[in-house]
Amino acid sequence: MDFSFLGKYYPMFIDGTITTISISFVALFFGVIIGLIVCLAKISNNKLFNILASIYIEIIRGTPIMVQISIVYFGLPQIGIDFPSEFAAAAFTLSVNSGAYVAEILRSGIQAVDKGQTEASRSLGLSYWSTMRYVIVPQAVKNVLPALANEFISLVKESSIISIIGVVELMFVAGMVRNSSFIALEPFLVAAAIYFVLTFTLSRLVGLLEKKMSVSN
């Protein structure tokens, strides 16, 4: 094993790791916003909203993320929809992808909230949307925080796919180092080790969060 290339290329691995974490945070942030909107649409009494939300969730969850990012980055410009950078295109794709999964996570959290909460809120004169905003959603989010944290872990791993459009994240850096150093195995072992450290650390933090929430409940 020859890891001598790290002396020269370790700053690139650091930058790639930062990009991986950054785009995962961005995707989760916007994924939660998208997911909340889609979730509320799916559980609403409006049939059109319900159908559109269901179609979105089924299409996104039923197609590979590589296909989705290829459509966004290579396909949409053909119909006049351009993104300012590869990072923006990747963040958009990951956010839309994450939104479908977050919607289902939030839906399960909302359904877990005691129905008596809704009845009590409506009896106090709150509208459906006010009840959701001030009573149901805050409790649901608290219930699904561990699941949302696990979604972030999944995003960290899935973000490796964005290397195909030239985003200089961890996998892209490993490929660049391989091409520059003519060493094929070790750069990817370094990338794998970094991914493992990130996901292992995050998994332990999620475990601590779950324990803390179980005690508080």
GROMACS .gro file of C-alpha atoms in nm:
model
  217
    1MET     CA    1   0.000   0.000   0.000
    2ASP     CA    2   0.131   0.342  -0.097
    3PHE     CA    3  -0.029   0.639   0.075
    4SER     CA    4   0.259   0.878   0.008
    5PHE     CA    5   0.027   1.084  -0.214
    6LEU     CA    6  -0.150   1.214   0.098
    7GLY     CA    7   0.141   1.446   0.173
    8LYS     CA    8   0.063   1.633  -0.150
    9TYR     CA    9  -0.310   1.583  -0.191
   10TYR     CA   10  -0.453   1.585   0.163
   11PRO     CA   11  -0.578   1.947   0.127
   12MET     CA   12  -0.789   1.830  -0.168
   13PHE     CA   13  -0.941   1.553   0.044
   14ILE     CA   14  -1.021   1.806   0.317
   15ASP     CA   15  -1.187   2.041   0.068
   16GLY     CA   16  -1.378   1.749  -0.086
   17THR     CA   17  -1.502   1.641   0.256
   18ILE     CA   18  -1.618   1.994   0.334
   19THR     CA   19  -1.806   2.007   0.004
   20THR     CA   20  -1.969   1.669   0.076
   21ILE     CA   21  -2.087   1.784   0.419
   22SER     CA   22  -2.197   2.125   0.290
   23ILE     CA   23  -2.410   1.993   0.005
   24SER     CA   24  -2.564   1.733   0.238
   25PHE     CA   25  -2.665   2.008   0.483
   26VAL     CA   26  -2.808   2.222   0.202
   27ALA     CA   27  -3.001   1.924   0.060
   28LEU     CA   28  -3.143   1.831   0.401
   29PHE     CA   29  -3.245   2.190   0.475
   30PHE     CA   30  -3.437   2.234   0.152
   31GLY     CA   31  -3.547   1.870   0.161
   32VAL     CA   32  -3.721   1.933   0.493
   33ILE     CA   33  -3.899   2.239   0.350
   34ILE     CA   34  -4.006   2.047   0.038
   35GLY     CA   35  -4.098   1.743   0.244
   36LEU     CA   36  -4.314   1.944   0.484
   37ILE     CA   37  -4.506   2.104   0.196
   38VAL     CA   38  -4.554   1.771   0.022
   39CYS     CA   39  -4.651   1.599   0.348
   40LEU     CA   40  -4.918   1.858   0.427
   41ALA     CA   41  -5.047   1.829   0.071
   42LYS     CA   42  -5.069   1.452   0.095
   43ILE     CA   43  -5.260   1.447   0.423
   44SER     CA   44  -5.488   1.736   0.328
   45ASN     CA   45  -5.850   1.687   0.228
   46ASN     CA   46  -5.783   1.849  -0.109
   47LYS     CA   47  -5.790   1.565  -0.363
   48LEU     CA   48  -5.574   1.747  -0.620
   49PHE     CA   49  -5.302   1.824  -0.366
   50ASN     CA   50  -5.319   1.466  -0.240
   51ILE     CA   51  -5.278   1.319  -0.589
   52LEU     CA   52  -4.993   1.554  -0.687
   53ALA     CA   53  -4.805   1.482  -0.364
   54SER     CA   54  -4.847   1.107  -0.410
   55ILE     CA   55  -4.724   1.124  -0.771
   56TYR     CA   56  -4.417   1.325  -0.666
   57ILE     CA   57  -4.328   1.083  -0.387
   58GLU     CA   58  -4.377   0.772  -0.601
   59ILE     CA   59  -4.177   0.907  -0.896
   60ILE     CA   60  -3.884   1.030  -0.685
   61ARG     CA   61  -3.868   0.718  -0.468
   62GLY     CA   62  -3.917   0.492  -0.768
   63THR     CA   63  -3.631   0.622  -0.984
   64PRO     CA   64  -3.252   0.605  -0.924
   65ILE     CA   65  -3.088   0.926  -0.809
   66MET     CA   66  -2.834   0.895  -1.092
   67VAL     CA   67  -3.121   0.920  -1.339
   68GLN     CA   68  -3.261   1.221  -1.155
   69ILE     CA   69  -2.932   1.411  -1.152
   70SER     CA   70  -2.872   1.326  -1.519
   71ILE     CA   71  -3.215   1.469  -1.608
   72VAL     CA   72  -3.151   1.785  -1.404
   73TYR     CA   73  -2.796   1.852  -1.522
   74PHE     CA   74  -2.798   1.722  -1.879
   75GLY     CA   75  -3.167   1.723  -1.971
   76LEU     CA   76  -3.319   2.042  -1.830
   77PRO     CA   77  -3.077   2.278  -2.012
   78GLN     CA   78  -3.222   2.146  -2.339
   79ILE     CA   79  -3.557   2.300  -2.247
   80GLY     CA   80  -3.402   2.625  -2.124
   81ILE     CA   81  -3.363   2.548  -1.754
   82ASP     CA   82  -3.000   2.613  -1.659
   83PHE     CA   83  -2.830   2.608  -1.321
   84PRO     CA   84  -2.553   2.855  -1.235
   85SER     CA   85  -2.313   2.580  -1.127
   86GLU     CA   86  -2.270   2.207  -1.086
   87PHE     CA   87  -2.308   2.256  -0.710
   88ALA     CA   88  -2.647   2.423  -0.758
   89ALA     CA   89  -2.770   2.146  -0.988
   90ALA     CA   90  -2.652   1.879  -0.745
   91ALA     CA   91  -2.805   2.057  -0.444
   92PHE     CA   92  -3.136   2.093  -0.628
   93THR     CA   93  -3.145   1.724  -0.722
   94LEU     CA   94  -3.052   1.602  -0.374
   95SER     CA   95  -3.305   1.838  -0.216
   96VAL     CA   96  -3.588   1.718  -0.440
   97ASN     CA   97  -3.485   1.357  -0.380
   98SER     CA   98  -3.462   1.404  -0.005
   99GLY     CA   99  -3.794   1.589   0.002
  100ALA     CA  100  -3.982   1.275  -0.101
  101TYR     CA  101  -3.833   1.072   0.182
  102VAL     CA  102  -3.871   1.353   0.436
  103ALA     CA  103  -4.239   1.386   0.338
  104GLU     CA  104  -4.301   1.025   0.436
  105ILE     CA  105  -4.098   1.065   0.756
  106LEU     CA  106  -4.301   1.370   0.857
  107ARG     CA  107  -4.628   1.201   0.759
  108SER     CA  108  -4.554   0.913   0.995
  109GLY     CA  109  -4.465   1.164   1.268
  110ILE     CA  110  -4.788   1.359   1.220
  111GLN     CA  111  -4.996   1.043   1.221
  112ALA     CA  112  -4.828   0.942   1.547
  113VAL     CA  113  -4.953   1.257   1.723
  114ASP     CA  114  -5.263   1.189   1.931
  115LYS     CA  115  -5.576   1.283   1.734
  116GLY     CA  116  -5.710   1.442   2.048
  117GLN     CA  117  -5.460   1.724   1.996
  118THR     CA  118  -5.625   1.812   1.665
  119GLU     CA  119  -5.975   1.790   1.809
  120ALA     CA  120  -5.880   2.009   2.105
  121SER     CA  121  -5.719   2.270   1.881
  122ARG     CA  122  -6.016   2.282   1.646
  123SER     CA  123  -6.255   2.314   1.940
  124LEU     CA  124  -6.056   2.618   2.053
  125GLY     CA  125  -6.124   2.782   1.718
  126LEU     CA  126  -5.795   2.715   1.537
  127SER     CA  127  -5.819   2.651   1.165
  128TYR     CA  128  -5.683   2.333   1.009
  129TRP     CA  129  -5.363   2.504   0.893
  130SER     CA  130  -5.314   2.686   1.224
  131THR     CA  131  -5.356   2.357   1.407
  132MET     CA  132  -5.092   2.199   1.186
  133ARG     CA  133  -4.855   2.493   1.217
  134TYR     CA  134  -4.871   2.554   1.591
  135VAL     CA  135  -4.972   2.219   1.741
  136ILE     CA  136  -4.923   1.912   1.524
  137VAL     CA  137  -4.612   1.980   1.313
  138PRO     CA  138  -4.388   2.091   1.605
  139GLN     CA  139  -4.470   1.770   1.792
  140ALA     CA  140  -4.424   1.560   1.478
  141VAL     CA  141  -4.083   1.712   1.405
  142LYS     CA  142  -3.969   1.633   1.758
  143ASN     CA  143  -4.083   1.273   1.715
  144VAL     CA  144  -3.899   1.223   1.386
  145LEU     CA  145  -3.573   1.405   1.464
  146PRO     CA  146  -3.375   1.078   1.477
  147ALA     CA  147  -3.521   0.974   1.141
  148LEU     CA  148  -3.428   1.312   0.992
  149ALA     CA  149  -3.076   1.269   1.127
  150ASN     CA  150  -3.061   0.930   0.956
  151GLU     CA  151  -3.175   1.097   0.634
  152PHE     CA  152  -2.875   1.330   0.664
  153ILE     CA  153  -2.647   1.027   0.697
  154SER     CA  154  -2.800   0.882   0.382
  155LEU     CA  155  -2.743   1.211   0.201
  156VAL     CA  156  -2.374   1.209   0.297
  157LYS     CA  157  -2.337   0.868   0.131
  158GLU     CA  158  -2.563   0.940  -0.166
  159SER     CA  159  -2.382   1.266  -0.240
  160SER     CA  160  -2.099   1.061  -0.390
  161ILE     CA  161  -2.314   1.029  -0.704
  162ILE     CA  162  -2.278   1.401  -0.783
  163SER     CA  163  -1.917   1.341  -0.886
  164ILE     CA  164  -2.055   1.238  -1.227
  165ILE     CA  165  -2.141   1.602  -1.306
  166GLY     CA  166  -1.809   1.740  -1.186
  167VAL     CA  167  -1.886   1.859  -0.833
  168VAL     CA  168  -1.552   1.851  -0.652
  169GLU     CA  169  -1.665   1.645  -0.355
  170LEU     CA  170  -1.495   1.349  -0.192
  171MET     CA  171  -1.537   1.092  -0.469
  172PHE     CA  172  -1.441   1.340  -0.738
  173VAL     CA  173  -1.125   1.424  -0.545
  174ALA     CA  174  -1.038   1.055  -0.514
  175GLY     CA  175  -1.073   1.023  -0.891
  176MET     CA  176  -0.856   1.329  -0.951
  177VAL     CA  177  -0.585   1.193  -0.721
  178ARG     CA  178  -0.600   0.857  -0.898
  179ASN     CA  179  -0.551   1.024  -1.236
  180SER     CA  180  -0.269   1.247  -1.110
  181SER     CA  181  -0.076   0.993  -0.905
  182PHE     CA  182  -0.148   0.685  -1.119
  183ILE     CA  183  -0.242   0.502  -0.798
  184ALA     CA  184  -0.581   0.338  -0.837
  185LEU     CA  185  -0.668   0.173  -0.505
  186GLU     CA  186  -0.539   0.389  -0.220
  187PRO     CA  187  -0.720   0.718  -0.306
  188PHE     CA  188  -1.054   0.537  -0.294
  189LEU     CA  189  -0.958   0.366   0.031
  190VAL     CA  190  -0.894   0.710   0.179
  191ALA     CA  191  -1.232   0.831   0.052
  192ALA     CA  192  -1.400   0.521   0.197
  193ALA     CA  193  -1.230   0.579   0.534
  194ILE     CA  194  -1.350   0.940   0.542
  195TYR     CA  195  -1.708   0.838   0.455
  196PHE     CA  196  -1.695   0.574   0.728
  197VAL     CA  197  -1.571   0.821   0.990
  198LEU     CA  198  -1.843   1.069   0.894
  199THR     CA  199  -2.129   0.819   0.894
  200PHE     CA  200  -2.006   0.633   1.203
  201THR     CA  201  -1.978   0.958   1.400
  202LEU     CA  202  -2.319   1.075   1.285
  203SER     CA  203  -2.472   0.736   1.368
  204ARG     CA  204  -2.338   0.754   1.722
  205LEU     CA  205  -2.478   1.107   1.758
  206VAL     CA  206  -2.817   0.985   1.634
  207GLY     CA  207  -2.803   0.706   1.893
  208LEU     CA  208  -2.737   0.960   2.168
  209LEU     CA  209  -3.023   1.176   2.040
  210GLU     CA  210  -3.261   0.881   2.047
  211LYS     CA  211  -3.159   0.792   2.403
  212LYS     CA  212  -3.201   1.151   2.517
  213MET     CA  213  -3.546   1.176   2.357
  214SER     CA  214  -3.659   0.844   2.505
  215VAL     CA  215  -3.559   0.966   2.851
  216SER     CA  216  -3.735   1.301   2.802
  217ASN     CA  217  -4.051   1.120   2.695
   0.00000   0.00000   0.00000
